[in-house]
JSON list of C-alpha atoms in Angstrom, two decimals:
[
{"chain": "N", "resi": 775, "resn": "LEU", "atom": "CA", "xyz": [-61.53, 0.76, 21.95]},
{"chain": "N", "resi": 776, "resn": "LYS", "atom": "CA", "xyz": [-59.17, 0.52, 19.05]},
{"chain": "N", "resi": 777, "resn": "THR", "atom": "CA", "xyz": [-59.86, 1.58, 15.53]},
{"chain": "N", "resi": 778, "resn": "SER", "atom": "CA", "xyz": [-57.88, 0.25, 12.64]},
{"chain": "N", "resi": 779, "resn": "GLU", "atom": "CA", "xyz": [-58.40, 3.35, 10.54]},
{"chain": "N", "resi": 780, "resn": "TRP", "atom": "CA", "xyz": [-60.06, 6.73, 10.47]},
{"chain": "N", "resi": 781, "resn": "ARG", "atom": "CA", "xyz": [-62.82, 6.99, 7.96]},
{"chain": "N", "resi": 782, "resn": "HIS", "atom": "CA", "xyz": [-64.74, 9.83, 6.44]},
{"chain": "N", "resi": 783, "resn": "LEU", "atom": "CA", "xyz": [-68.27, 8.94, 7.49]},
{"chain": "N", "resi": 784, "resn": "LYS", "atom": "CA", "xyz": [-70.17, 10.00, 4.44]},
{"chain": "N", "resi": 785, "resn": "ASN", "atom": "CA", "xyz": [-73.88, 9.18, 4.59]},
{"chain": "N", "resi": 786, "resn": "SER", "atom": "CA", "xyz": [-73.57, 7.90, 8.17]},
{"chain": "N", "resi": 787, "resn": "THR", "atom": "CA", "xyz": [-75.72, 9.11, 11.02]},
{"chain": "N", "resi": 788, "resn": "SER", "atom": "CA", "xyz": [-74.63, 9.73, 14.58]},
{"chain": "N", "resi": 789, "resn": "LEU", "atom": "CA", "xyz": [-76.60, 6.65, 15.58]},
{"chain": "N", "resi": 790, "resn": "ASP", "atom": "CA", "xyz": [-74.69, 4.57, 13.01]},
{"chain": "N", "resi": 791, "resn": "LEU", "atom": "CA", "xyz": [-71.42, 5.68, 14.55]},
{"chain": "N", "resi": 792, "resn": "ALA", "atom": "CA", "xyz": [-72.70, 5.19, 18.10]},
{"chain": "N", "resi": 793, "resn": "SER", "atom": "CA", "xyz": [-73.87, 1.69, 17.20]},
{"chain": "N", "resi": 794, "resn": "GLU", "atom": "CA", "xyz": [-70.43, 0.81, 15.94]},
{"chain": "N", "resi": 795, "resn": "TYR", "atom": "CA", "xyz": [-68.72, 1.81, 19.18]},
{"chain": "N", "resi": 796, "resn": "TYR", "atom": "CA", "xyz": [-71.37, 1.27, 21.84]},
{"chain": "N", "resi": 797, "resn": "GLY", "atom": "CA", "xyz": [-72.14, -2.14, 20.34]},
{"chain": "N", "resi": 798, "resn": "LYS", "atom": "CA", "xyz": [-68.73, -3.28, 21.60]},
{"chain": "N", "resi": 799, "resn": "ILE", "atom": "CA", "xyz": [-69.42, -2.59, 25.28]},
{"chain": "N", "resi": 800, "resn": "THR", "atom": "CA", "xyz": [-71.95, -3.92, 27.77]},
{"chain": "N", "resi": 801, "resn": "LYS", "atom": "CA", "xyz": [-75.09, -2.22, 29.00]},
{"chain": "N", "resi": 802, "resn": "ASP", "atom": "CA", "xyz": [-73.47, -1.88, 32.44]},
{"chain": "N", "resi": 803, "resn": "GLN", "atom": "CA", "xyz": [-70.51, -0.08, 30.88]},
{"chain": "N", "resi": 804, "resn": "VAL", "atom": "CA", "xyz": [-72.89, 2.26, 29.02]},
{"chain": "N", "resi": 805, "resn": "LYS", "atom": "CA", "xyz": [-74.66, 3.03, 32.31]},
{"chain": "N", "resi": 806, "resn": "SER", "atom": "CA", "xyz": [-71.32, 3.71, 33.96]},
{"chain": "N", "resi": 807, "resn": "LEU", "atom": "CA", "xyz": [-70.32, 6.11, 31.16]},
{"chain": "N", "resi": 808, "resn": "TYR", "atom": "CA", "xyz": [-73.72, 7.79, 31.37]},
{"chain": "N", "resi": 809, "resn": "ASN", "atom": "CA", "xyz": [-73.36, 8.32, 35.13]},
{"chain": "N", "resi": 810, "resn": "ARG", "atom": "CA", "xyz": [-69.87, 9.72, 34.69]},
{"chain": "N", "resi": 811, "resn": "TYR", "atom": "CA", "xyz": [-70.90, 12.11, 31.90]},
{"chain": "N", "resi": 812, "resn": "LYS", "atom": "CA", "xyz": [-74.51, 12.79, 32.95]},
{"chain": "N", "resi": 813, "resn": "LEU", "atom": "CA", "xyz": [-74.00, 16.56, 32.97]},
{"chain": "N", "resi": 814, "resn": "ASP", "atom": "CA", "xyz": [-72.81, 16.39, 29.36]},
{"chain": "N", "resi": 815, "resn": "PHE", "atom": "CA", "xyz": [-75.72, 14.18, 28.33]},
{"chain": "N", "resi": 816, "resn": "ASP", "atom": "CA", "xyz": [-78.13, 16.65, 29.93]},
{"chain": "N", "resi": 817, "resn": "ALA", "atom": "CA", "xyz": [-76.40, 19.73, 28.53]},
{"chain": "N", "resi": 818, "resn": "PHE", "atom": "CA", "xyz": [-76.55, 18.44, 24.96]},
{"chain": "N", "resi": 819, "resn": "GLY", "atom": "CA", "xyz": [-79.97, 16.80, 25.22]},
{"chain": "N", "resi": 820, "resn": "TYR", "atom": "CA", "xyz": [-78.82, 13.19, 24.85]},
{"chain": "N", "resi": 821, "resn": "GLY", "atom": "CA", "xyz": [-80.58, 10.26, 26.47]},
{"chain": "N", "resi": 822, "resn": "ILE", "atom": "CA", "xyz": [-79.24, 6.85, 27.34]},
{"chain": "N", "resi": 823, "resn": "ASP", "atom": "CA", "xyz": [-81.89, 4.69, 25.65]},
{"chain": "N", "resi": 824, "resn": "ASP", "atom": "CA", "xyz": [-80.40, 4.63, 22.13]},
{"chain": "N", "resi": 825, "resn": "TYR", "atom": "CA", "xyz": [-77.02, 3.66, 23.54]},
{"chain": "N", "resi": 826, "resn": "LEU", "atom": "CA", "xyz": [-78.46, 0.89, 25.70]},
{"chain": "N", "resi": 827, "resn": "THR", "atom": "CA", "xyz": [-80.31, -0.49, 22.70]},
{"chain": "N", "resi": 828, "resn": "VAL", "atom": "CA", "xyz": [-77.10, -1.12, 20.76]},
{"chain": "N", "resi": 829, "resn": "ALA", "atom": "CA", "xyz": [-74.94, -2.27, 23.71]},
{"chain": "N", "resi": 830, "resn": "LYS", "atom": "CA", "xyz": [-74.22, -5.92, 24.44]},
{"chain": "N", "resi": 831, "resn": "ASP", "atom": "CA", "xyz": [-76.14, -7.70, 27.22]}
]
């Protein structure tokens, strides 16, 4: 993913930021990332559902 600029994300939530980036990839790609980083997801208490919701079909 490319970003055109770095922004100070004032008044943005983590889900807002996740939506911006995960909305650019497919659900299968999200699942692949989840499987690769499952230990990290588990360690930090993250689930996959919010990311799948914003991903493309």
